[in-house]
Short mmCIF file of C-alpha atoms in Angstrom, two decimals:
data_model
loop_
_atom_site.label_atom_id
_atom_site.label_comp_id
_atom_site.label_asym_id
_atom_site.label_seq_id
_atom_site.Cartn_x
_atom_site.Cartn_y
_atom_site.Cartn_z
CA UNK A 1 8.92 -9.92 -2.94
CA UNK A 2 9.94 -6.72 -0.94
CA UNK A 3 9.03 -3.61 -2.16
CA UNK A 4 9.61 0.26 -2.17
CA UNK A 5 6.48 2.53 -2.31
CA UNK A 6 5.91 6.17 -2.23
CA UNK A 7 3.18 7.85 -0.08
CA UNK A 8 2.87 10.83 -2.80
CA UNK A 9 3.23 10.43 -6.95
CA UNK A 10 3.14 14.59 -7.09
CA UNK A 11 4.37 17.24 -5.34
CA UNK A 12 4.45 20.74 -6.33
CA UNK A 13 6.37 23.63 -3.97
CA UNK A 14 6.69 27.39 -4.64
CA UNK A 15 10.50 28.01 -5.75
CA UNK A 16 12.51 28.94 -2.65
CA UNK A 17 10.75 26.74 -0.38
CA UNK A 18 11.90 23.66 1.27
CA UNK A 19 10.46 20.03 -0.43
CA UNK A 20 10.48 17.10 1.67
CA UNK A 21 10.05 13.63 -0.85
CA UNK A 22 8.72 10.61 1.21
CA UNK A 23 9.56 6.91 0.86
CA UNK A 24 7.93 3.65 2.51
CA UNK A 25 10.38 0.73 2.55
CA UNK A 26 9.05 -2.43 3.38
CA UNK A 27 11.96 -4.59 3.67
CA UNK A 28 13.39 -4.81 6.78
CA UNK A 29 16.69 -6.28 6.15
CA UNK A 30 17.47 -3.74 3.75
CA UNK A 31 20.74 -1.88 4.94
CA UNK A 32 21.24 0.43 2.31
CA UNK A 33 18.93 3.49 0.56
CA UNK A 34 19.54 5.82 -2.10
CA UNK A 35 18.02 8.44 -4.07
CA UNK A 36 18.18 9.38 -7.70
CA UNK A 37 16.51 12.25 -9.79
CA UNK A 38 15.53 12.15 -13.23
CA UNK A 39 15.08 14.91 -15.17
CA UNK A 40 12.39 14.33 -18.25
CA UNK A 41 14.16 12.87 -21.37
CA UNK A 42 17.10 11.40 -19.23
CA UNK A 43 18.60 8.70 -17.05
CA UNK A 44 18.15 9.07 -13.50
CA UNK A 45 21.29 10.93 -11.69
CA UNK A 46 22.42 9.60 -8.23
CA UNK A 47 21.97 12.34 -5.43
CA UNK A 48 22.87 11.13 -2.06
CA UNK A 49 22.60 7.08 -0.21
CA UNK A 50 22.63 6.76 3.40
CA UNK A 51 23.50 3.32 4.70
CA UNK A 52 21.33 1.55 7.91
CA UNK A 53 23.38 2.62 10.57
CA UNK A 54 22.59 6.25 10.31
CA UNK A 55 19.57 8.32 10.66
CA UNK A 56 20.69 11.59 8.19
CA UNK A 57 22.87 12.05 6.02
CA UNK A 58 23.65 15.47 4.12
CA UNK A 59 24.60 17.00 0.98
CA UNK A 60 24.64 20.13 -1.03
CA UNK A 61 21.04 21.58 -0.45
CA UNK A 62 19.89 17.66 0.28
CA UNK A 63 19.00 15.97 3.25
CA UNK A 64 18.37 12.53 3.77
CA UNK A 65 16.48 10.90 6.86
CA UNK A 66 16.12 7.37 7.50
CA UNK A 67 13.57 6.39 10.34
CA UNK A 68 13.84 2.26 10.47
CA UNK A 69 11.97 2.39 13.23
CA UNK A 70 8.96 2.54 10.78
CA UNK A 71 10.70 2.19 7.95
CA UNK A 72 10.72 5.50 5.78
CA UNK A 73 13.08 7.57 4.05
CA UNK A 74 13.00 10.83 3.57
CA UNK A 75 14.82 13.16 0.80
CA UNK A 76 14.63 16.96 1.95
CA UNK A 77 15.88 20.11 -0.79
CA UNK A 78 16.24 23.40 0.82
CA UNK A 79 15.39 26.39 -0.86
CA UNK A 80 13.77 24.50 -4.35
CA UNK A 81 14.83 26.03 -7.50
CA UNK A 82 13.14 25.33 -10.99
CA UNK A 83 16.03 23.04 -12.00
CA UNK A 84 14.93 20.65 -9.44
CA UNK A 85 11.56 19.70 -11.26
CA UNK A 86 12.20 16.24 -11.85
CA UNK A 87 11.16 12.64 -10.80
CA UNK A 88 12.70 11.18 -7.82
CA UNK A 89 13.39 7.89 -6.29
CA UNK A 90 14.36 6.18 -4.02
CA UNK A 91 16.03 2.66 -4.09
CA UNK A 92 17.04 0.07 -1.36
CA UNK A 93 19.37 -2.84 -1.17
CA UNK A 94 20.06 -5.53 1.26
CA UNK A 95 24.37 -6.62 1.11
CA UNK A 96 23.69 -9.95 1.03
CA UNK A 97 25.74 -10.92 -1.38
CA UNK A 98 25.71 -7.81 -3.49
CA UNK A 99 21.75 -7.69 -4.35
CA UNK A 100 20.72 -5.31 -6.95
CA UNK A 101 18.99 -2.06 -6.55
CA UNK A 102 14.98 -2.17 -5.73
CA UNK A 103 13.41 1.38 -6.98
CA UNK A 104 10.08 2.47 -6.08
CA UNK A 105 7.58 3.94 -8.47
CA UNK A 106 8.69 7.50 -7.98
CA UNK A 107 7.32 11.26 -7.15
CA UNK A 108 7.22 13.62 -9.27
CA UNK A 109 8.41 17.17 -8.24
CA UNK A 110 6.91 20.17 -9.91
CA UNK A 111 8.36 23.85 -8.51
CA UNK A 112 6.57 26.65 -9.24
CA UNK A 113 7.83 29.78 -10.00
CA UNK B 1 34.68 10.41 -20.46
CA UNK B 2 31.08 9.30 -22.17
CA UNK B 3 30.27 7.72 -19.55
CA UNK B 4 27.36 5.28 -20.58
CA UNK B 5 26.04 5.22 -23.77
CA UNK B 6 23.48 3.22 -25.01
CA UNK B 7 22.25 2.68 -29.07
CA UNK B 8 20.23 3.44 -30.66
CA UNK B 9 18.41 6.59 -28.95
CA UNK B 10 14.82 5.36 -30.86
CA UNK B 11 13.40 2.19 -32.55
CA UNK B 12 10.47 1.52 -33.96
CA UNK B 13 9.47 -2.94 -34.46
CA UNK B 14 7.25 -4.95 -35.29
CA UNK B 15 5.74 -7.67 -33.58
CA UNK B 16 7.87 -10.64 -34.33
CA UNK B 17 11.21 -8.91 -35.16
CA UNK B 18 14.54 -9.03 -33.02
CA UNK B 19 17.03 -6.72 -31.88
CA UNK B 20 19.60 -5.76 -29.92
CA UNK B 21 20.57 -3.02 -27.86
CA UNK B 22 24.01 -1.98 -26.92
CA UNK B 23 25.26 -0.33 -23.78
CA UNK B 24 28.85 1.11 -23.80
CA UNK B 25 30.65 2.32 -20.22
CA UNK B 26 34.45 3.48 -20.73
CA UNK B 27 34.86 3.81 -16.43
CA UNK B 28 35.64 0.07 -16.39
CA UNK B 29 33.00 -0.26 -13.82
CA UNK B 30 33.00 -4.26 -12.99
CA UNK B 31 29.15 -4.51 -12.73
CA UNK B 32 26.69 -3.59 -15.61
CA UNK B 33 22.48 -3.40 -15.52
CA UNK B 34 19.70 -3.83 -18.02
CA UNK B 35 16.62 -1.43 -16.47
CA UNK B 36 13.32 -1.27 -18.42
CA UNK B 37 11.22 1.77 -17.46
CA UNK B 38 7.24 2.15 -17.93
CA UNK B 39 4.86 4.98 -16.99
CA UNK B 40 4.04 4.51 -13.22
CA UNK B 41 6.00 1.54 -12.62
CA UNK B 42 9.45 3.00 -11.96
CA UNK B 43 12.76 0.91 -13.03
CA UNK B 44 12.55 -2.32 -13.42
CA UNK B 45 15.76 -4.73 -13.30
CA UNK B 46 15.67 -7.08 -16.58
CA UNK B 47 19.32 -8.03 -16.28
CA UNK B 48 22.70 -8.00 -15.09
CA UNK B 49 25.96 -8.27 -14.85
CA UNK B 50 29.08 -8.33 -12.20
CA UNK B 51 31.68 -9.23 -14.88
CA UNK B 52 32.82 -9.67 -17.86
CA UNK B 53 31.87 -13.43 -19.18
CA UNK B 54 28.48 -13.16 -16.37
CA UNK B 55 25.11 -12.20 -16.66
CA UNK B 56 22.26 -12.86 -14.07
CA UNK B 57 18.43 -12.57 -14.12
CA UNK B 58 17.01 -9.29 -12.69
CA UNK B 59 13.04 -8.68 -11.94
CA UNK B 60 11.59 -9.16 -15.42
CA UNK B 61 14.04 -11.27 -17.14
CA UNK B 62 10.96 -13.05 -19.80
CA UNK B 63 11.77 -12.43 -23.18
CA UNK B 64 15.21 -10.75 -23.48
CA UNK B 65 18.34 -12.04 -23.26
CA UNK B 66 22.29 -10.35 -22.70
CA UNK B 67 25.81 -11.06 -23.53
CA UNK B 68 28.53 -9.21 -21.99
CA UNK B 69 31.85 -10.47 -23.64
CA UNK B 70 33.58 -7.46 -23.45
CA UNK B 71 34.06 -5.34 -19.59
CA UNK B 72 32.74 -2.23 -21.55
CA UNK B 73 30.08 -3.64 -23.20
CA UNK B 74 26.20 -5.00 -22.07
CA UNK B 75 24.33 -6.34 -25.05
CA UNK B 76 20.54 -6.47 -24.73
CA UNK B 77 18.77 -8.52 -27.23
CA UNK B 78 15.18 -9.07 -27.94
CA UNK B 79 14.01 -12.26 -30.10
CA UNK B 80 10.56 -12.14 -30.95
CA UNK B 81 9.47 -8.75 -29.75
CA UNK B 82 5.87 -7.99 -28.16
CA UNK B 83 3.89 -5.16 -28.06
CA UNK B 84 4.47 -5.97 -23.78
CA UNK B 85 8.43 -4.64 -24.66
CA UNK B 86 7.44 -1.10 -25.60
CA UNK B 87 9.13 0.51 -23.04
CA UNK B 88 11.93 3.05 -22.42
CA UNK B 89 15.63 0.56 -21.58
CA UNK B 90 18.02 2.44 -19.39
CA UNK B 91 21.77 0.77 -18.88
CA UNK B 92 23.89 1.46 -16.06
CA UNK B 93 27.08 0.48 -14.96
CA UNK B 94 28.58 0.99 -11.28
CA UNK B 95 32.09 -0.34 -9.78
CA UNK B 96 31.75 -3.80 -7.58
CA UNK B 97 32.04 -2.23 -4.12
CA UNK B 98 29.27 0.48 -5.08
CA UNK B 99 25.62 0.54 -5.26
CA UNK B 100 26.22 3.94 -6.77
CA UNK B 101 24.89 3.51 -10.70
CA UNK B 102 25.65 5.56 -13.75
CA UNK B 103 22.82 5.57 -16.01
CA UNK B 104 22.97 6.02 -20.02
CA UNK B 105 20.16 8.57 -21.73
CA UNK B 106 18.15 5.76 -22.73
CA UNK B 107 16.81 3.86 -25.82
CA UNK B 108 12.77 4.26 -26.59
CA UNK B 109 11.28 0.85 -28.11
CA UNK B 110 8.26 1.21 -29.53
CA UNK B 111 6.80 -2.48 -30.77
CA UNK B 112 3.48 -2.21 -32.91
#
């Protein structure tokens, strides 16, 4: 079946930086993306989903960019702080009839102080 | 709100023994999940639900089985348990229009 990968399993960025979080999708009927963190000990947390027909989509100090055109996602966090040390992923559906969630493997984020 | 809750937090089983985990949501979200979570691998669908009275096989359905009988309330039950199940089981419940999913803290299943 379809799957969601991640080009990196660990990043690490100095604290006030920007961190950029990739994602390879591989399903190209998939019309829907979203990302979740998960901080150690806990269930992942939704952050922000952009649907097909848009290429960003932004939130509070999160940015997400969606290039179908080779199909990859992107989650961008401006200035990093140390509570953002967590794993992320990202997750893709297709709404054909209401298919679950497919998550990829993950990245972990590491922010150094 | 508690949002999700799941029981217990920690178990400990032998191979051979049953059990059953129980997920709790009190946001009457329609749609429920069963999510099993091992190093490397990421989440993992086992099961689901999209109402009360339904349940539907996920990505790795061998070897457990649910029961939702009540809207609040995912059951996840394991008959003859395998060292293969020691894993960390997330729940999460979402409404039906949403793909937006509320996860609970987690239960830790360790089976020797």
């Amino acid at each position: 079946g379809e799957s969601v990968g991640l080009h990196l399993p660990t990043l690490s960025v100095q604290e006030g930086d920007n961190s950029i979080i990739n994602c390879a999708y591989s399903n190209s009927a998939s019309d829907y993306f979203i990302w979740y963190k998960q901080e150690s000990g806990k269930g992942p947390q939704f952050i922000i989903d952009i649907r097909s027909n848009m290429d960003k989509r932004q939130g509070q100090r999160v940015t997400v960019l969606l290039n179908k055109t080779v199909k990859h996602l992107s989650l961008q966090i401006a200035a990093t702080q140390p509570g953002d040390s967590a794993v992320y992923f990202c997750a893709e559906a297709w709404n054909s009839g209401n298919t679950p969630l497919v998550f990829g493997k993950g990245t972990r984020l590491s922010v150094i102080a | 709100n508690a949002g999700v809750t799941q029981t217990p937090k920690f178990r400990v089983l032998k191979t051979g023994q049953s059990m059953t985990l129980l997920c709790a949501q009190d946001m009457n979200h329609e749609y429920m999940y069963w999510y099993r979570q091992d190093p490397g691998m990421g989440l993992r669908l086992i099961h689901y639900s999209v109402g009360e009275g339904t349940t539907a096989k996920g990505e790795v359905p061998d070897g457990y089985n649910v029961s939702r009988l009540k809207k609040q309330n995912f059951l996840l039950g394991l008959e003859s348990a395998a060292p293969s199940q020691t894993s960390v089981y997330f729940c999460a419940s979402s409404y039906f229009d949403s793909y937006e999913q509320y996860f609970g803290p987690g239960t830790r299943l360790t089976v020797t």
